PDB file of C-alpha atoms and ligand atoms in Angstrom:
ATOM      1  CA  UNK A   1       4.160 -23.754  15.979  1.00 86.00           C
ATOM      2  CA  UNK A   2       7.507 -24.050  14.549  1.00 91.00           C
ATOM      3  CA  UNK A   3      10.334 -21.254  16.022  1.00 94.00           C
ATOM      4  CA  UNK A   4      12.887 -20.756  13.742  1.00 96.00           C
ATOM      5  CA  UNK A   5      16.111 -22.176  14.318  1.00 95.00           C
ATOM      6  CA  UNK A   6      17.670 -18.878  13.714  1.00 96.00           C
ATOM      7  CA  UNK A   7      15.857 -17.054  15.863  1.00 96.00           C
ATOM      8  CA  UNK A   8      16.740 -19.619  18.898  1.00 95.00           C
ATOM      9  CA  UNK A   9      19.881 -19.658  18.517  1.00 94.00           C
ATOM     10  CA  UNK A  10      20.349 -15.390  18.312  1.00 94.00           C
ATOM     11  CA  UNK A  11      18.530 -15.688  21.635  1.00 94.00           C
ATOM     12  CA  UNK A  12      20.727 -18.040  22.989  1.00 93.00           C
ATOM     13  CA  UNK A  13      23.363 -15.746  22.640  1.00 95.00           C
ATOM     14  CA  UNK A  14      21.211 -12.234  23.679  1.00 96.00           C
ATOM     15  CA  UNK A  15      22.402 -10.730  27.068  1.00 97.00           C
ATOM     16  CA  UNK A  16      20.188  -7.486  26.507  1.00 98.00           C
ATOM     17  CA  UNK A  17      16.469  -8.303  25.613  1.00 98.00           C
ATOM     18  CA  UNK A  18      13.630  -6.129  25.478  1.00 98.00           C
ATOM     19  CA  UNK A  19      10.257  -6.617  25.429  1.00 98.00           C
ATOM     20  CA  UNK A  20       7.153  -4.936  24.606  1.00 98.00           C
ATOM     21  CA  UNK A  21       3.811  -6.331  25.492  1.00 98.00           C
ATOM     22  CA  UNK A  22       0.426  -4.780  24.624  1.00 98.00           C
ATOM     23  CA  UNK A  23      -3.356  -6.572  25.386  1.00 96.00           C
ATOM     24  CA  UNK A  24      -3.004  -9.503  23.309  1.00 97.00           C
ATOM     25  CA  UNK A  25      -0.431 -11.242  25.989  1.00 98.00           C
ATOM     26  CA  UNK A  26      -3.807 -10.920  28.668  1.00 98.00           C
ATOM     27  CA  UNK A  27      -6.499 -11.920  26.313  1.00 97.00           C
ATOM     28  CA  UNK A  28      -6.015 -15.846  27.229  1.00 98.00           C
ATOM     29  CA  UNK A  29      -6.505 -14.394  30.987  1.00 98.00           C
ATOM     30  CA  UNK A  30     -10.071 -13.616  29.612  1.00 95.00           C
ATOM     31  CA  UNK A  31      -9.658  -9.720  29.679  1.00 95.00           C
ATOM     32  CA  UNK A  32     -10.833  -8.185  26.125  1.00 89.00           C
ATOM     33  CA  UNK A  33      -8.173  -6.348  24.526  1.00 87.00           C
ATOM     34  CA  UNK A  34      -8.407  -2.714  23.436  1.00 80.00           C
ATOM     35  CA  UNK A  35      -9.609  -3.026  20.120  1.00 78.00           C
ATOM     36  CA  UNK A  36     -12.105  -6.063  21.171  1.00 83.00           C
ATOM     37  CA  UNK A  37     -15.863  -4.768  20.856  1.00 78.00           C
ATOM     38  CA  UNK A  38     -17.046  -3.876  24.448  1.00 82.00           C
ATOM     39  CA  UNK A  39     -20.098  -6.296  25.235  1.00 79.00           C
ATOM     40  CA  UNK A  40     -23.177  -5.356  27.989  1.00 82.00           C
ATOM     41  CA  UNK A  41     -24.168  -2.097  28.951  1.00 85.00           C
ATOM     42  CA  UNK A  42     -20.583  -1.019  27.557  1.00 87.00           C
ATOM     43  CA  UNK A  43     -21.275  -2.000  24.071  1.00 86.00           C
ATOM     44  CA  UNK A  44     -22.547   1.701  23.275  1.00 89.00           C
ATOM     45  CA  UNK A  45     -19.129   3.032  24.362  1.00 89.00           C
ATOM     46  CA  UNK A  46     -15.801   3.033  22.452  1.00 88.00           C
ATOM     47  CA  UNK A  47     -12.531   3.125  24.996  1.00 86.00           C
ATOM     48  CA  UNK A  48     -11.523   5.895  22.885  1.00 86.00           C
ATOM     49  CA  UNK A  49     -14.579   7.795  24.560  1.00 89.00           C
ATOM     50  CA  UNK A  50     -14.089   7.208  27.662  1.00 94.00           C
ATOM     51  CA  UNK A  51     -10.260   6.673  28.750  1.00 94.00           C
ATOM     52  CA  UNK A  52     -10.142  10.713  28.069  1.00 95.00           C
ATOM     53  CA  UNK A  53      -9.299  13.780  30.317  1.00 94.00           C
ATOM     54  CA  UNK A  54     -13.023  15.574  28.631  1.00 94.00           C
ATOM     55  CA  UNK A  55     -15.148  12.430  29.280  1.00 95.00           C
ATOM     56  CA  UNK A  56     -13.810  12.125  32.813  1.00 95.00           C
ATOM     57  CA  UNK A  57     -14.848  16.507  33.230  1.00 94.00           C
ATOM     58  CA  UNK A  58     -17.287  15.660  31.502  1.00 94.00           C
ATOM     59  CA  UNK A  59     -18.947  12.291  32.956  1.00 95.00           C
ATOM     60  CA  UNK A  60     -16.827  11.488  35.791  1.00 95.00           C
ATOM     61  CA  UNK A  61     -19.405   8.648  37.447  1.00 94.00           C
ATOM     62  CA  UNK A  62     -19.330   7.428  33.971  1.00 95.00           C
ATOM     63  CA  UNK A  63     -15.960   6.798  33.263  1.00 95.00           C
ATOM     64  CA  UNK A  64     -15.448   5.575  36.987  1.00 95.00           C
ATOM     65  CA  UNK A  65     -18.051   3.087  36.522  1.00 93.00           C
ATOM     66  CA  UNK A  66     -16.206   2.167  33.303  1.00 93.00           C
ATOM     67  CA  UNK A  67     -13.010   1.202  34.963  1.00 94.00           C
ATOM     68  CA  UNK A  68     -14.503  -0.710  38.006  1.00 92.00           C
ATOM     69  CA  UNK A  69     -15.808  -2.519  35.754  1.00 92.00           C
ATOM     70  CA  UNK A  70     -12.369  -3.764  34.110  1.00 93.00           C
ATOM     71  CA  UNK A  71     -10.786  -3.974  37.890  1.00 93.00           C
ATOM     72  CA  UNK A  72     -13.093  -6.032  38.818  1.00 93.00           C
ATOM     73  CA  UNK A  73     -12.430  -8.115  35.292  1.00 94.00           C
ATOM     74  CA  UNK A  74      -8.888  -8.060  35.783  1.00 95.00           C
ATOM     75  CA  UNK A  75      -9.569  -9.176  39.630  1.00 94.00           C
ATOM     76  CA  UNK A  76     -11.533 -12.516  38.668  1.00 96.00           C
ATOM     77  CA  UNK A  77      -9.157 -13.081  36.208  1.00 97.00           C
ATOM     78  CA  UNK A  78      -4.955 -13.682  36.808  1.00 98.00           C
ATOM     79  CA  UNK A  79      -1.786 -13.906  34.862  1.00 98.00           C
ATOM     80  CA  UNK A  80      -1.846 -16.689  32.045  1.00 98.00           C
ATOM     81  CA  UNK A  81       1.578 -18.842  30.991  1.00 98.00           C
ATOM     82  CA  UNK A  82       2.305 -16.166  28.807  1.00 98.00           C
ATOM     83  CA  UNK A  83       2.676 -13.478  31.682  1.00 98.00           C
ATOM     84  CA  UNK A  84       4.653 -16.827  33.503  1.00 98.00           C
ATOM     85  CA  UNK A  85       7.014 -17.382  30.763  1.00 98.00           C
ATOM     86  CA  UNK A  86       8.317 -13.594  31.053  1.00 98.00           C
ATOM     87  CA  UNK A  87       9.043 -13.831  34.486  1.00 98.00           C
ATOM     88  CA  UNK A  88      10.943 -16.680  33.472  1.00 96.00           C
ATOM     89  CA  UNK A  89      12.934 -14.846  30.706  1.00 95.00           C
ATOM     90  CA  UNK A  90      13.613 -12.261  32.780  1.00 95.00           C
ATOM     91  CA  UNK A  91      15.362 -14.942  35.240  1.00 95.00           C
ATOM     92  CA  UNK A  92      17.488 -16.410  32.469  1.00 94.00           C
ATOM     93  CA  UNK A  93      18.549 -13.435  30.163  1.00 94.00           C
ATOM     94  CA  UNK A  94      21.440 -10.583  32.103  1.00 95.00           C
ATOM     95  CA  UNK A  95      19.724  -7.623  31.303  1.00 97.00           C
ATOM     96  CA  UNK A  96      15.799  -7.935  30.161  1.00 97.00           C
ATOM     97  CA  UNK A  97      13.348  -4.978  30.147  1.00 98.00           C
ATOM     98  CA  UNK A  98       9.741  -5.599  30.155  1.00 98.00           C
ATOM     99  CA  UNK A  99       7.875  -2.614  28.966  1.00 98.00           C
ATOM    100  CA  UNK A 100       3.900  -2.727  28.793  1.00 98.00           C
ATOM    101  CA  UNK A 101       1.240  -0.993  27.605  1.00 97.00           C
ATOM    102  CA  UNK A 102      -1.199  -2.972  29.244  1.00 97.00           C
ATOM    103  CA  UNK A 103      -2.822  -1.736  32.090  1.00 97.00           C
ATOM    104  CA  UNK A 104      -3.877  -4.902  34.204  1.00 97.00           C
ATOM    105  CA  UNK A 105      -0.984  -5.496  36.310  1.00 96.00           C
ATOM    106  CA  UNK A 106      -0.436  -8.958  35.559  1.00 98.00           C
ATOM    107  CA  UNK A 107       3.253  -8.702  34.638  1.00 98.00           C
ATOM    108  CA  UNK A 108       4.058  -7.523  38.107  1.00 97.00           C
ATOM    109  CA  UNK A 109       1.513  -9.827  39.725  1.00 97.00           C
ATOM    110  CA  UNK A 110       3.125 -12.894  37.616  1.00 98.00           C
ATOM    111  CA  UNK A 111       6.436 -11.938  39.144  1.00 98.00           C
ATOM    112  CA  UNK A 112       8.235 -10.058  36.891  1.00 98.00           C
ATOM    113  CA  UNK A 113      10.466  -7.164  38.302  1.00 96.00           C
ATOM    114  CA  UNK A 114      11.957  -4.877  36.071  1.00 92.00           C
ATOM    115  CA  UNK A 115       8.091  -3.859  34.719  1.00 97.00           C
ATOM    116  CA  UNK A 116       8.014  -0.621  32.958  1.00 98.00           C
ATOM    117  CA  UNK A 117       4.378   0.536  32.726  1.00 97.00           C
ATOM    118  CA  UNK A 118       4.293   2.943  29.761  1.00 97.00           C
ATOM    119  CA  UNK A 119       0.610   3.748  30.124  1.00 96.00           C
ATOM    120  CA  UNK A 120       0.187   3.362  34.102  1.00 96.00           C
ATOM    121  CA  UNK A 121      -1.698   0.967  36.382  1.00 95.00           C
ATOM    122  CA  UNK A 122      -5.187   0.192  36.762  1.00 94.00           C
ATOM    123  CA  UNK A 123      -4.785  -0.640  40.503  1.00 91.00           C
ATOM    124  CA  UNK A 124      -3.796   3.117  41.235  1.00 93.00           C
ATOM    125  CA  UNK A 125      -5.816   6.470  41.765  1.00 94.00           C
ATOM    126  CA  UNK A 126      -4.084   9.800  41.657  1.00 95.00           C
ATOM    127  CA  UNK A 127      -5.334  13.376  42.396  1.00 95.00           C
ATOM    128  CA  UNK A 128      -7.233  14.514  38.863  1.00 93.00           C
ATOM    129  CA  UNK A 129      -5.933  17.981  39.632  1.00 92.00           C
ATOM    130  CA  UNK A 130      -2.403  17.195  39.732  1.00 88.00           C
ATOM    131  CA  UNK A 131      -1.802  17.692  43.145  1.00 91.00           C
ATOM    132  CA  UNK A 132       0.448  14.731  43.267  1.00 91.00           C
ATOM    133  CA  UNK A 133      -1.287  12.536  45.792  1.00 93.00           C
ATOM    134  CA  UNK A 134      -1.503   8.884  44.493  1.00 93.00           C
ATOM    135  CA  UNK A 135      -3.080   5.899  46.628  1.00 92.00           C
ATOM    136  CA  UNK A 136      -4.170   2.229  45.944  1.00 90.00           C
ATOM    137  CA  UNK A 137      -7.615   1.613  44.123  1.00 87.00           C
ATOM    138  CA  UNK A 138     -10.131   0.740  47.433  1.00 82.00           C
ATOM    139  CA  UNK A 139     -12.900  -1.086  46.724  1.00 75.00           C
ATOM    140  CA  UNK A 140     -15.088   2.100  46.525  1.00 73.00           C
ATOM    141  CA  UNK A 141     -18.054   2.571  43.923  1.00 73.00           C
ATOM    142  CA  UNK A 142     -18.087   6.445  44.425  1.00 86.00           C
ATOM    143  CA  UNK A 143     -15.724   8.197  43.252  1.00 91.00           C
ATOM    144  CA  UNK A 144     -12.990   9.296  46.147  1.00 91.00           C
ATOM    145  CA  UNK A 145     -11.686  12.373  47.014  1.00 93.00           C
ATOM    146  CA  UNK A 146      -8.145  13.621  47.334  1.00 94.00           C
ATOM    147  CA  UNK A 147      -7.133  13.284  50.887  1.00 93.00           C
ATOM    148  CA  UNK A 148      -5.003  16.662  49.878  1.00 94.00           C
ATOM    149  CA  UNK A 149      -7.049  19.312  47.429  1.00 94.00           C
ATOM    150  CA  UNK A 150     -10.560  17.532  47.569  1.00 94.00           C
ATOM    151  CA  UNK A 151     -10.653  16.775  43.877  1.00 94.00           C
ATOM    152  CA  UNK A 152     -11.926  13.956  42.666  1.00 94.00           C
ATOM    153  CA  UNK A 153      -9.085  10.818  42.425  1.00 94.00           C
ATOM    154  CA  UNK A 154      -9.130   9.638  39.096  1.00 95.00           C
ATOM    155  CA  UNK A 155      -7.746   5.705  37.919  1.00 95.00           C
ATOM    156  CA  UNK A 156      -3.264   6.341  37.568  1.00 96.00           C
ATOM    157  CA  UNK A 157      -3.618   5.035  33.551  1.00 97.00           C
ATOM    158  CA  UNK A 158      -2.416   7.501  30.716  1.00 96.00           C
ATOM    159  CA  UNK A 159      -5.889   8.611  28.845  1.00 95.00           C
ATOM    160  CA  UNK A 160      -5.696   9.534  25.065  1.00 93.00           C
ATOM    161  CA  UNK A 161      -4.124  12.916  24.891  1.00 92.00           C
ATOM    162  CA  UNK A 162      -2.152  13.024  28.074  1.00 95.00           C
ATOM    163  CA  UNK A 163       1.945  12.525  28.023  1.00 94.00           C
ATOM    164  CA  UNK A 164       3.300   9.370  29.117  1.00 95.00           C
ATOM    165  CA  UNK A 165       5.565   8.738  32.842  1.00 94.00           C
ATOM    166  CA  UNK A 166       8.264  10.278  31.728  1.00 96.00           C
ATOM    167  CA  UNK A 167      10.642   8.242  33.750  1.00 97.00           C
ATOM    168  CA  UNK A 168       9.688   4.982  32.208  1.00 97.00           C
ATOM    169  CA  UNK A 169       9.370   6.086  28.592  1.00 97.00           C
ATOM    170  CA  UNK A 170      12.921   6.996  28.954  1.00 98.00           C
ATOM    171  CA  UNK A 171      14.193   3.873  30.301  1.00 98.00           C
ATOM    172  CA  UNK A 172      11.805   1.820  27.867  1.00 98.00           C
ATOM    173  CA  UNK A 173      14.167   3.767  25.436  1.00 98.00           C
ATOM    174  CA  UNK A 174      17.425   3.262  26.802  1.00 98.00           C
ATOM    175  CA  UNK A 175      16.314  -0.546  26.869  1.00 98.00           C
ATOM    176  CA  UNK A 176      15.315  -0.327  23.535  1.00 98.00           C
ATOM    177  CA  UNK A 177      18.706   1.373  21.869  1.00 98.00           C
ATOM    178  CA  UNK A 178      20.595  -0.984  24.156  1.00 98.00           C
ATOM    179  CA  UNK A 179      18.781  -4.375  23.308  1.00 98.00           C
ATOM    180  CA  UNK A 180      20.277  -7.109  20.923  1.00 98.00           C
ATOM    181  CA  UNK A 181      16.847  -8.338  20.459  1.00 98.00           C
ATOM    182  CA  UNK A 182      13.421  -6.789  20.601  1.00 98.00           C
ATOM    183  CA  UNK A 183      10.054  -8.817  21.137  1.00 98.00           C
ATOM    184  CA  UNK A 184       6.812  -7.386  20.264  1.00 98.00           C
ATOM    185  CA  UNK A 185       3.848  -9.301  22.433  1.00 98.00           C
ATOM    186  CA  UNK A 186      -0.163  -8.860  21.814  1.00 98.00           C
ATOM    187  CA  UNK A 187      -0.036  -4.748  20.439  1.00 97.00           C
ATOM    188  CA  UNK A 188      -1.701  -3.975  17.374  1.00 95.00           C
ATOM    189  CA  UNK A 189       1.238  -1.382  17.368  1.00 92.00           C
ATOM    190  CA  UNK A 190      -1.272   1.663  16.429  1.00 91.00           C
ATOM    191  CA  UNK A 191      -0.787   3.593  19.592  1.00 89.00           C
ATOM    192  CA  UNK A 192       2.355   5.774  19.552  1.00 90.00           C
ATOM    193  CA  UNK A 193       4.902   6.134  21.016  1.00 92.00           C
ATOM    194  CA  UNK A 194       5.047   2.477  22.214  1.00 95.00           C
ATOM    195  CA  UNK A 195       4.637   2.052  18.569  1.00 95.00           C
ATOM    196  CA  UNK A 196       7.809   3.527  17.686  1.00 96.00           C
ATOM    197  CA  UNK A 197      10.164   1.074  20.235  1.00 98.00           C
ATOM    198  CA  UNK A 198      10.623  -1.810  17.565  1.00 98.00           C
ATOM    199  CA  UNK A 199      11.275   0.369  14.322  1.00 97.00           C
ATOM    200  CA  UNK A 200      14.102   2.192  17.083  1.00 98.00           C
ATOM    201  CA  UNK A 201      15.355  -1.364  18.264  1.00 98.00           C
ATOM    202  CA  UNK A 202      15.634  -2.266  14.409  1.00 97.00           C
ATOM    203  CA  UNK A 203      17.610   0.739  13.195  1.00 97.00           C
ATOM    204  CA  UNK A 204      20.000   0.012  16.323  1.00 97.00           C
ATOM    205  CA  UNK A 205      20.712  -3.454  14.805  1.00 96.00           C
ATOM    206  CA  UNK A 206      18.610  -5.539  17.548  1.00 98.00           C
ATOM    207  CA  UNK A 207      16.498  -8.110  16.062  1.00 98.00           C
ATOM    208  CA  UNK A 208      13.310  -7.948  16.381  1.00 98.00           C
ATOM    209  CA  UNK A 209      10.468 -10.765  16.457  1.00 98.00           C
ATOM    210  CA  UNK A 210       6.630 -10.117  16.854  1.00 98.00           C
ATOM    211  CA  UNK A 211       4.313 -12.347  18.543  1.00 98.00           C
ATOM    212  CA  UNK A 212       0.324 -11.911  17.561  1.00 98.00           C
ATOM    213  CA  UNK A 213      -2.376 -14.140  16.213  1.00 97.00           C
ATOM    214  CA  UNK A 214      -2.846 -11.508  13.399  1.00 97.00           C
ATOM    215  CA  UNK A 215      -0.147  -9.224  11.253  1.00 97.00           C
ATOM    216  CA  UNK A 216       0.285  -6.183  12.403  1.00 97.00           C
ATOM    217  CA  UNK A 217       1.830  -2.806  10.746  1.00 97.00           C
ATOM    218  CA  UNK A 218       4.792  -3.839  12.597  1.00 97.00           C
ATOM    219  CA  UNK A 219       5.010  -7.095  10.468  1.00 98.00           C
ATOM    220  CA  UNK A 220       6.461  -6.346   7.444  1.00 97.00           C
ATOM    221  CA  UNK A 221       9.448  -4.703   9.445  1.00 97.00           C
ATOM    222  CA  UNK A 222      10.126  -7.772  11.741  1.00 97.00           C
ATOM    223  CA  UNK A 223      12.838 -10.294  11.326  1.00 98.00           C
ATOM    224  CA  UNK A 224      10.361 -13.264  13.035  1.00 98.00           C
ATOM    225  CA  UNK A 225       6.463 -12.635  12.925  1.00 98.00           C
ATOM    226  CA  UNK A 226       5.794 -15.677  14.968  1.00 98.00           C
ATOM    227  CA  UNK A 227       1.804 -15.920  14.040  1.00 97.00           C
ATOM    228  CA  UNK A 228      -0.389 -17.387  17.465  1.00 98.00           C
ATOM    229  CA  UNK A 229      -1.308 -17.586  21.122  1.00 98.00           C
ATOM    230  CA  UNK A 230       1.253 -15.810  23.232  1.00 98.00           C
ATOM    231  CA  UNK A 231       0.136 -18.116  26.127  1.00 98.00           C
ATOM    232  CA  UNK A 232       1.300 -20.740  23.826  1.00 98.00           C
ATOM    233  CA  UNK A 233       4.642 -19.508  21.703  1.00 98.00           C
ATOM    234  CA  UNK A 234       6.288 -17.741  24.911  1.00 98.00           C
ATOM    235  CA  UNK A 235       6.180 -20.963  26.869  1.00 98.00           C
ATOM    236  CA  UNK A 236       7.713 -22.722  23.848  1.00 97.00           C
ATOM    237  CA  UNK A 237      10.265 -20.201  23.183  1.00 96.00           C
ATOM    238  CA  UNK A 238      11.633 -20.515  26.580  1.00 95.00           C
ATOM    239  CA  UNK A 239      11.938 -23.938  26.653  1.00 95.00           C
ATOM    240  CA  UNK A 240      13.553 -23.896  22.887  1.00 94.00           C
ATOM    241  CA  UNK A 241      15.976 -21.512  23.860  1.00 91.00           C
ATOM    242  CA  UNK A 242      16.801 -22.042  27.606  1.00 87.00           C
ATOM    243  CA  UNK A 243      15.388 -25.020  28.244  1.00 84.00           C
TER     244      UNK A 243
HETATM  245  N1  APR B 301      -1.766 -13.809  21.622  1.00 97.23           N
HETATM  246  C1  APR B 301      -1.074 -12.869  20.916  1.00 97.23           C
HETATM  247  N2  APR B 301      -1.640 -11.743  20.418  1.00 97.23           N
HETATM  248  C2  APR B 301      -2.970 -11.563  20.653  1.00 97.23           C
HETATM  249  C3  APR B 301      -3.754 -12.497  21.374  1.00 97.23           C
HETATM  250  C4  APR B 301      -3.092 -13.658  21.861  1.00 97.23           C
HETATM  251  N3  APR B 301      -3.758 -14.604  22.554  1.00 97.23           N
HETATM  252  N4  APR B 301      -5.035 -12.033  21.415  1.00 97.23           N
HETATM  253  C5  APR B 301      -5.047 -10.855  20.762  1.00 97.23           C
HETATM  254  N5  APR B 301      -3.816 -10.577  20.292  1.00 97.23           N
HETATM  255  C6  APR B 301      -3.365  -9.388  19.572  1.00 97.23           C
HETATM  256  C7  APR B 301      -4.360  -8.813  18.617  1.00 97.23           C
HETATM  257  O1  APR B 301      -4.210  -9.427  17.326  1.00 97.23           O
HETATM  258  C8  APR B 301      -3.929  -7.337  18.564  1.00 97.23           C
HETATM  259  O2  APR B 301      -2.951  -7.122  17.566  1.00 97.23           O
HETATM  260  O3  APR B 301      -3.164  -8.386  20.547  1.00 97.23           O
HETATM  261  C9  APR B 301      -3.302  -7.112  19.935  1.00 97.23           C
HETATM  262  C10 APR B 301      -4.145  -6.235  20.850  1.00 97.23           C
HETATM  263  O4  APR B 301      -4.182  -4.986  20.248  1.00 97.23           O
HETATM  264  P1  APR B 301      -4.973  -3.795  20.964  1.00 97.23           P
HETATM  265  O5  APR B 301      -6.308  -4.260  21.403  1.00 97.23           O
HETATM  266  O6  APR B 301      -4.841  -2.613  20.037  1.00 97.23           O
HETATM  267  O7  APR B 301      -4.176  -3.517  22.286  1.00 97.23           O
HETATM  268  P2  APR B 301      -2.806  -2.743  22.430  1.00 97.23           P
HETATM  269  O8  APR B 301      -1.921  -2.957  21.239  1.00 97.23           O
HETATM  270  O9  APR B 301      -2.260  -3.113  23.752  1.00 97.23           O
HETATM  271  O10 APR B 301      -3.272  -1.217  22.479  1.00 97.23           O
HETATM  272  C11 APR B 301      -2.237  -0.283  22.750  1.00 97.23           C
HETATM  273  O11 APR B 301      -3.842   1.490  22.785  1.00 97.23           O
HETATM  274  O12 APR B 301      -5.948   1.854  23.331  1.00 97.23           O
HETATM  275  C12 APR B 301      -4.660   2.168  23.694  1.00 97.23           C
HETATM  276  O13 APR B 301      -3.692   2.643  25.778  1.00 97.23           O
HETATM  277  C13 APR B 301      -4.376   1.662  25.076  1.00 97.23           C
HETATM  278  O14 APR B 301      -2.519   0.354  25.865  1.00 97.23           O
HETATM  279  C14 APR B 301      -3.473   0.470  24.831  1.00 97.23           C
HETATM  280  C15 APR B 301      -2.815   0.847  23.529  1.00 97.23           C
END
């Protein structure tokens, strides 16, 4: 696709960039995005009912079961160029701050450093009675026990309802107010307050530039809605700008 000229050559001169990424940017990995229909035995199911504090109490084998399935997904599958072309951006631009939504890991496992995970990491269990205790996810099909309290260990993700790490909300922020441009990557931009980070980057003066292969309710407020694969426009905006 075409990038517009003007939009390569304000990123030539950006020093602060952030970026927020949501499903989309893994969906050419072969992992089905949030608002994708769930196929199989998962079909019946809406992620809505099941990444929740009440269907874990309620259902906990359930809602295990539902998330070894997607590690194991997100384990066959691996970082596209998309994921690739961020680690390279964060190479070439001063101060970049990669803040996800997504779950998966791959922005980390691509290379990328400075990885703020809004809504937490699939790879990751943690005590489901707060007792603090987090560990890695070990191949297990029952569902473990805190080594501390004996409660179950539930996957380290934010569920519908429950607050977000507050550290990295706040420095998703501060990268936010501070950035001279903003990209939005593969989010519908329905889930608050991820939501919110362009509209804030806008009203700071950044500009801001979405990538998706559909509009979003973000669209009408962008500078750039760059319409198409993010495994194909990221590679192509790096070499465009920095290349
Ligand atoms: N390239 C770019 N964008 C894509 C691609 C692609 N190859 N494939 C899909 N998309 C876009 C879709 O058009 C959609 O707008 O990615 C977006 C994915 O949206 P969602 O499935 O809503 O995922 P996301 O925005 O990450 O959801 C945000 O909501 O359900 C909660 O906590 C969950 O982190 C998730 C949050």
């Amino acid at each position: 696709m075409k990038i517009p000229t003007e939009l390569i050559n304000y990123l030539k001169k950006a020093s602060r960039v952030a970026v927020l990424t949501g499903a989309g940017i893994s969906a050419e990995s072969g992992l089905k995005t949030f608002r994708d229909s769930q196929d199989g035995h998962w079909a019946k199911y809406r992620p809505e009912d099941l990444a929740t504090p009440e269907a874990f109490a309620r259902d906990p084998k359930l809602v295990w079961d539902w998330y070894t399935m997607r590690r194991n997904k997100v384990a066959e599958a691996s970082p596209n160029s998309g994921h690739f072309a961020l680690v390279e951006l964060e190479r070439l631009i001063p101060h970049f701050t990669l803040i996800t939504q997504n779950v998966d890991g791959y922005h980390r496992q691509a290379g990328s450093k400075n990885v703020l995970e809004l809504h937490g990491n699939i790879q990751k269990v943690k005590c489901y009675d707060g007792c603090g205790v987090v560990e890695d996810w070990d191949e297990d099909d029952n569902i473990p026990r805190c080594p501390k309290c004996g409660a179950y260990l539930r996957p380290d993700v934010v569920w519908f309802g429950e607050s977000l790490p507050l550290d990295a909300l706040e420095k998703a922020h501060q990268a936010t107010l501070e950035s001279q441009a903003f990209l939005s990557i593969g989010t519908s931009g329905l889930v608050q307050p991820a939501a919110s980070l362009a509209h804030t980057a806008r009203q700071k003066g950044a500009i801001v530039a979405e990538i998706n292969l559909d509009p979003t309710p973000l669209t009408p407020h962008v500078d750039f809605a760059l319409h198409g694969k993010s495994g194909e426009i990221l590679p192509q905006l790096v070499e465009e700008v920095w290349g």
